[in-house]
Amino acid sequence: MSNLAIWFVTGSQHLYGPETLEQVAANSQAIVEALNASGKFPVPVIWKPTMTDTDAITGLSAAANADDSCVGLILWMHTFSPAKMWIRGLTTLNRPVCHFHTQFNRDLPWDSIDMDFMNLNQAAHGDREAGHLHTRIGLKRRVVVGHWSTEGTLAELAAWSRVAYGWRVLQTTKIARFGDNMRYVSVTDGDKVSAEIQFGFSVNGFGVGDLVEKVNAVSESAVDALIQEYLSLYDVAPELLPGGARYESLRDAARQEIGIEAFLVEGGFGGFTTTFEDLHGLNQLPGLACQRLMAKGYGFGAEGDWKTAALLRFIKAVSTGQTGGSSFMEDYTYHLEPGNELVLGAHMLELCPTIAKSRPRLEIHPLGIGGKADPVRLVFDAPAGPALNASLVDLGHRFRLLVNTVTAVDVPPMPNLPVGRALWKVDPDFQTGVSAWILAGGAHHTVYTYDVTADQLAEFAEMAGIEVVFIDDLTRLRDLQTTLRANEAYYR
Ligand code: MN
């Protein structure tokens, strides 16, 4: 995926003559340079020659479709570009589009403005002509408005680019499912064929025995090296240190991590699921391994939850290079103090340490479920601040993405709960937010992120062609129920 790029396409027409078209090309190249220099984009933005006729646009569209490295297209009409020229190309394009409504000059030169200036700076009407056609053909696109030099505009364009990049990654993601679903659980199950048709990612099952083979084949020297990495990154409990009473358990955990990663790398997988009901041949539930592989960018879902694994892989890709962190999460238990209701998010073991607010501790404790040896895990608290939970649910005839913005608060000491923990208040308030989540059929498993925004998830839903439902500070229960009913009709 290293050669991925976004194409920057400028529209014009022949009417203006070569001199103006040269200026148009130079101006759009200057914009592309500024975008790349901003350092905000997940992949390079590549300048494409100015489009001035139907055949060129059709050719560009075919080239984009055929080029695996093309993540999406930014379109901008520097001058007027009669939009019927774009019909053939845009109706066959299968890449995400962002319509960038900008103008090369920021300020009007009041004293010198003349018709030459007017002929060059035509986005105000040229982009409206384009937008009309986009609407007419039902083109799915984002519209970003503003001068290309301003921080906010660049940030918006970059946010879209991140989603387009994540979408490209997700479309080719392979998820390995070790074991099947946790028995009898509904929300983690679903239609994997429909998912592949809708999103492109594939989910296939593997016997845990194949994984055990990889784990057992790990060399002692590889385990030694990984233990050194653990010692440098985490505060390790004394009993897990070399020579400590439980050191062998840490070596087992390291072996699991290397074995699972080897399996994923060999098969080209971008995510995986486990289930504690199928661990034959693994002597402890993989906790540390899942935590660390998430931190490396793999999607993960516990109990066979392949939808959350895929969503996490997507969100990890969207937030490439960002530092807030994203994790597999479960709404575990509540603090129901009136007026200060909180959700405690955790899992048996598997939260991603990218959301740790300080250096994680590596510990070993019994697990009262699964009947295996005590698992090693990273223990940490997630930081206070704005975050969100996202859940991808299968409604049988379609997928719904459910997004709840939350405010994380400081996690108080919980000495007897040695797992990764996050604590948050849901928007708009506990009763409304949780009622809405339950009415919308949201899962108890989510992706929890400090990096990816609700707007970006709206963009993702648009690209993927799925329903998205927001529970945020503006949510009123009656309106939400009306929305759900309307969506039921719209997506039928
Ligand atoms: Mn769970």
Tab-separated table of N, CA and C in Angstrom, residues 188-273:
chain	number	residue	atom	x	y	z
A	188	THR	N	-22.332	-10.188	17.220
A	188	THR	CA	-21.012	-10.410	16.619
A	188	THR	C	-21.106	-11.282	15.370
A	189	ASP	N	-22.267	-11.886	15.146
A	189	ASP	CA	-22.465	-12.730	13.970
A	189	ASP	C	-22.909	-11.856	12.793
A	190	GLY	N	-23.274	-12.457	11.693
A	190	GLY	CA	-23.732	-11.645	10.571
A	190	GLY	C	-23.357	-12.266	9.244
A	191	ASP	N	-23.624	-11.509	8.194
A	191	ASP	CA	-23.488	-12.026	6.833
A	191	ASP	C	-22.156	-11.555	6.237
A	192	LYS	N	-21.203	-12.463	6.198
A	192	LYS	CA	-19.860	-12.102	5.729
A	192	LYS	C	-19.838	-11.893	4.212
A	193	VAL	N	-20.745	-12.555	3.521
A	193	VAL	CA	-20.811	-12.365	2.057
A	193	VAL	C	-21.333	-10.967	1.742
A	194	SER	N	-22.409	-10.575	2.436
A	194	SER	CA	-22.927	-9.211	2.241
A	194	SER	C	-21.854	-8.177	2.552
A	195	ALA	N	-21.096	-8.441	3.609
A	195	ALA	CA	-20.046	-7.486	4.003
A	195	ALA	C	-19.007	-7.349	2.897
A	196	GLU	N	-18.639	-8.460	2.293
A	196	GLU	CA	-17.615	-8.382	1.240
A	196	GLU	C	-18.156	-7.652	0.009
A	197	ILE	N	-19.447	-7.850	-0.269
A	197	ILE	CA	-20.062	-7.136	-1.400
A	197	ILE	C	-20.096	-5.630	-1.114
A	198	GLN	N	-20.461	-5.290	0.127
A	198	GLN	CA	-20.630	-3.877	0.490
A	198	GLN	C	-19.299	-3.145	0.680
A	199	PHE	N	-18.368	-3.792	1.365
A	199	PHE	CA	-17.144	-3.103	1.796
A	199	PHE	C	-15.873	-3.583	1.080
A	200	GLY	N	-15.913	-4.774	0.546
A	200	GLY	CA	-14.711	-5.316	-0.093
A	200	GLY	C	-13.860	-6.194	0.805
A	201	PHE	N	-13.920	-5.986	2.132
A	201	PHE	CA	-13.066	-6.812	2.996
A	201	PHE	C	-13.623	-8.230	3.070
A	202	SER	N	-12.699	-9.195	3.236
A	202	SER	CA	-13.116	-10.592	3.299
A	202	SER	C	-12.817	-11.163	4.681
A	203	VAL	N	-13.680	-12.059	5.112
A	203	VAL	CA	-13.517	-12.703	6.421
A	203	VAL	C	-13.539	-14.207	6.197
A	204	ASN	N	-12.476	-14.872	6.627
A	204	ASN	CA	-12.434	-16.321	6.468
A	204	ASN	C	-11.950	-16.982	7.755
A	205	GLY	N	-12.510	-18.156	8.026
A	205	GLY	CA	-12.209	-18.848	9.276
A	205	GLY	C	-10.982	-19.742	9.157
A	206	PHE	N	-10.266	-19.875	10.275
A	206	PHE	CA	-9.116	-20.774	10.345
A	206	PHE	C	-9.176	-21.552	11.653
A	207	GLY	N	-8.795	-22.815	11.573
A	207	GLY	CA	-8.744	-23.632	12.781
A	207	GLY	C	-7.648	-23.116	13.694
A	208	VAL	N	-7.937	-23.090	14.995
A	208	VAL	CA	-6.943	-22.560	15.919
A	208	VAL	C	-5.694	-23.444	15.900
A	209	GLY	N	-5.848	-24.708	15.474
A	209	GLY	CA	-4.696	-25.605	15.369
A	209	GLY	C	-3.622	-25.092	14.415
A	210	ASP	N	-4.063	-24.443	13.322
A	210	ASP	CA	-3.098	-23.866	12.377
A	210	ASP	C	-2.289	-22.753	13.042
A	211	LEU	N	-2.966	-22.044	13.931
A	211	LEU	CA	-2.292	-20.966	14.657
A	211	LEU	C	-1.328	-21.547	15.695
A	212	VAL	N	-1.775	-22.584	16.392
A	212	VAL	CA	-0.941	-23.230	17.413
A	212	VAL	C	0.368	-23.720	16.790
A	213	GLU	N	0.267	-24.240	15.567
A	213	GLU	CA	1.469	-24.702	14.869
A	213	GLU	C	2.483	-23.569	14.731
A	214	LYS	N	1.982	-22.384	14.338
A	214	LYS	CA	2.852	-21.207	14.191
A	214	LYS	C	3.443	-20.795	15.550
A	215	VAL	N	2.604	-20.840	16.583
A	215	VAL	CA	3.063	-20.426	17.920
A	215	VAL	C	4.152	-21.379	18.409
A	216	ASN	N	3.938	-22.673	18.198
A	216	ASN	CA	4.908	-23.663	18.684
A	216	ASN	C	6.222	-23.619	17.905
A	217	ALA	N	6.170	-23.051	16.710
A	217	ALA	CA	7.379	-23.011	15.879
A	217	ALA	C	8.266	-21.802	16.190
A	218	VAL	N	7.816	-20.923	17.092
A	218	VAL	CA	8.579	-19.706	17.391
A	218	VAL	C	9.882	-20.070	18.104
A	219	SER	N	10.968	-19.450	17.673
A	219	SER	CA	12.273	-19.787	18.259
A	219	SER	C	12.461	-19.093	19.604
A	220	GLU	N	13.278	-19.705	20.456
A	220	GLU	CA	13.555	-19.133	21.785
A	220	GLU	C	14.263	-17.788	21.663
A	221	SER	N	15.095	-17.648	20.629
A	221	SER	CA	15.820	-16.375	20.479
A	221	SER	C	14.850	-15.248	20.089
A	222	ALA	N	13.823	-15.588	19.286
A	222	ALA	CA	12.823	-14.572	18.941
A	222	ALA	C	12.058	-14.148	20.194
A	223	VAL	N	11.760	-15.115	21.064
A	223	VAL	CA	11.081	-14.796	22.325
A	223	VAL	C	11.973	-13.902	23.182
A	224	ASP	N	13.252	-14.241	23.264
A	224	ASP	CA	14.205	-13.427	24.047
A	224	ASP	C	14.184	-11.970	23.585
A	225	ALA	N	14.213	-11.796	22.262
A	225	ALA	CA	14.270	-10.436	21.708
A	225	ALA	C	12.993	-9.664	22.032
A	226	LEU	N	11.853	-10.336	21.938
A	226	LEU	CA	10.587	-9.641	22.216
A	226	LEU	C	10.467	-9.292	23.704
A	227	ILE	N	10.980	-10.162	24.573
A	227	ILE	CA	10.972	-9.875	26.013
A	227	ILE	C	11.756	-8.587	26.278
A	228	GLN	N	12.873	-8.420	25.575
A	228	GLN	CA	13.664	-7.192	25.740
A	228	GLN	C	12.836	-5.966	25.352
A	229	GLU	N	12.036	-6.110	24.287
A	229	GLU	CA	11.171	-5.000	23.861
A	229	GLU	C	10.142	-4.700	24.951
A	230	TYR	N	9.547	-5.748	25.530
A	230	TYR	CA	8.574	-5.547	26.619
A	230	TYR	C	9.224	-4.771	27.770
A	231	LEU	N	10.443	-5.180	28.103
A	231	LEU	CA	11.128	-4.555	29.243
A	231	LEU	C	11.398	-3.080	28.985
A	232	SER	N	11.625	-2.738	27.712
A	232	SER	CA	11.923	-1.339	27.406
A	232	SER	C	10.654	-0.490	27.325
A	233	LEU	N	9.523	-1.106	26.997
A	233	LEU	CA	8.296	-0.328	26.756
A	233	LEU	C	7.362	-0.245	27.963
A	234	TYR	N	7.418	-1.236	28.855
A	234	TYR	CA	6.404	-1.327	29.912
A	234	TYR	C	7.049	-1.465	31.287
A	235	ASP	N	6.263	-1.132	32.304
A	235	ASP	CA	6.652	-1.449	33.670
A	235	ASP	C	6.216	-2.892	33.927
A	236	VAL	N	7.174	-3.779	34.030
A	236	VAL	CA	6.865	-5.211	34.102
A	236	VAL	C	6.796	-5.657	35.558
A	237	ALA	N	5.716	-6.381	35.905
A	237	ALA	CA	5.561	-6.882	37.269
A	237	ALA	C	6.750	-7.775	37.620
A	238	PRO	N	7.270	-7.666	38.857
A	238	PRO	CA	8.472	-8.428	39.240
A	238	PRO	C	8.352	-9.926	38.971
A	239	GLU	N	7.156	-10.494	39.188
A	239	GLU	CA	7.017	-11.952	38.992
A	239	GLU	C	7.167	-12.353	37.524
A	240	LEU	N	7.016	-11.357	36.583
A	240	LEU	CA	7.144	-11.668	35.152
A	240	LEU	C	8.566	-11.437	34.630
A	241	LEU	N	9.405	-10.824	35.471
A	241	LEU	CA	10.766	-10.523	35.018
A	241	LEU	C	11.578	-11.814	34.873
A	242	PRO	N	12.619	-11.774	34.038
A	242	PRO	CA	13.499	-12.945	33.936
A	242	PRO	C	13.945	-13.388	35.333
A	243	GLY	N	13.767	-14.661	35.620
A	243	GLY	CA	14.088	-15.174	36.956
A	243	GLY	C	12.909	-15.127	37.901
A	244	GLY	N	11.845	-14.372	37.535
A	244	GLY	CA	10.654	-14.277	38.383
A	244	GLY	C	9.817	-15.549	38.306
A	245	ALA	N	8.889	-15.707	39.270
A	245	ALA	CA	8.106	-16.942	39.398
A	245	ALA	C	7.217	-17.199	38.189
A	246	ARG	N	6.774	-16.116	37.491
A	246	ARG	CA	5.848	-16.309	36.362
A	246	ARG	C	6.491	-15.957	35.020
A	247	TYR	N	7.797	-15.950	34.998
A	247	TYR	CA	8.511	-15.562	33.764
A	247	TYR	C	8.100	-16.422	32.573
A	248	GLU	N	7.862	-17.709	32.818
A	248	GLU	CA	7.492	-18.602	31.707
A	248	GLU	C	6.161	-18.177	31.079
A	249	SER	N	5.250	-17.615	31.884
A	249	SER	CA	3.974	-17.148	31.337
A	249	SER	C	4.191	-15.984	30.374
A	250	LEU	N	5.148	-15.111	30.708
A	250	LEU	CA	5.453	-13.998	29.811
A	250	LEU	C	6.060	-14.527	28.505
A	251	ARG	N	6.909	-15.533	28.636
A	251	ARG	CA	7.489	-16.143	27.420
A	251	ARG	C	6.395	-16.772	26.559
A	252	ASP	N	5.414	-17.397	27.201
A	252	ASP	CA	4.285	-17.978	26.452
A	252	ASP	C	3.521	-16.883	25.697
A	253	ALA	N	3.314	-15.769	26.381
A	253	ALA	CA	2.581	-14.660	25.762
A	253	ALA	C	3.364	-14.099	24.575
A	254	ALA	N	4.670	-13.988	24.747
A	254	ALA	CA	5.520	-13.486	23.655
A	254	ALA	C	5.461	-14.452	22.467
A	255	ARG	N	5.481	-15.729	22.768
A	255	ARG	CA	5.412	-16.760	21.716
A	255	ARG	C	4.086	-16.619	20.944
A	256	GLN	N	3.012	-16.384	21.679
A	256	GLN	CA	1.704	-16.192	21.026
A	256	GLN	C	1.744	-14.982	20.094
A	257	GLU	N	2.307	-13.898	20.588
A	257	GLU	CA	2.347	-12.681	19.760
A	257	GLU	C	3.118	-12.926	18.466
A	258	ILE	N	4.286	-13.540	18.588
A	258	ILE	CA	5.117	-13.777	17.387
A	258	ILE	C	4.407	-14.748	16.443
A	259	GLY	N	3.776	-15.772	17.021
A	259	GLY	CA	3.088	-16.770	16.201
A	259	GLY	C	1.893	-16.184	15.461
A	260	ILE	N	1.086	-15.406	16.177
A	260	ILE	CA	-0.090	-14.802	15.517
A	260	ILE	C	0.357	-13.828	14.438
A	261	GLU	N	1.363	-13.016	14.752
A	261	GLU	CA	1.824	-12.041	13.764
A	261	GLU	C	2.384	-12.753	12.527
A	262	ALA	N	3.104	-13.843	12.747
A	262	ALA	CA	3.649	-14.593	11.612
A	262	ALA	C	2.511	-15.106	10.728
A	263	PHE	N	1.459	-15.610	11.368
A	263	PHE	CA	0.297	-16.098	10.618
A	263	PHE	C	-0.321	-14.960	9.798
A	264	LEU	N	-0.469	-13.792	10.419
A	264	LEU	CA	-1.111	-12.649	9.751
A	264	LEU	C	-0.253	-12.131	8.597
A	265	VAL	N	1.039	-12.036	8.834
A	265	VAL	CA	1.940	-11.524	7.797
A	265	VAL	C	1.960	-12.486	6.616
A	266	GLU	N	2.089	-13.764	6.925
A	266	GLU	CA	2.168	-14.777	5.862
A	266	GLU	C	0.919	-14.754	4.978
A	267	GLY	N	-0.253	-14.597	5.597
A	267	GLY	CA	-1.500	-14.623	4.828
A	267	GLY	C	-1.932	-13.257	4.324
A	268	GLY	N	-1.163	-12.214	4.634
A	268	GLY	CA	-1.542	-10.868	4.211
A	268	GLY	C	-2.795	-10.357	4.896
A	269	PHE	N	-2.996	-10.741	6.164
A	269	PHE	CA	-4.203	-10.324	6.878
A	269	PHE	C	-4.018	-8.955	7.527
A	270	GLY	N	-5.105	-8.178	7.547
A	270	GLY	CA	-5.080	-6.867	8.194
A	270	GLY	C	-5.822	-6.866	9.515
A	271	GLY	N	-6.390	-8.006	9.884
A	271	GLY	CA	-7.118	-8.075	11.150
A	271	GLY	C	-7.453	-9.506	11.482
A	272	PHE	N	-7.922	-9.723	12.714
A	272	PHE	CA	-8.234	-11.085	13.153
A	272	PHE	C	-9.208	-11.058	14.315
A	273	THR	N	-9.800	-12.207	14.552
A	273	THR	CA	-10.651	-12.361	15.730
A	273	THR	C	-10.229	-13.623	16.462
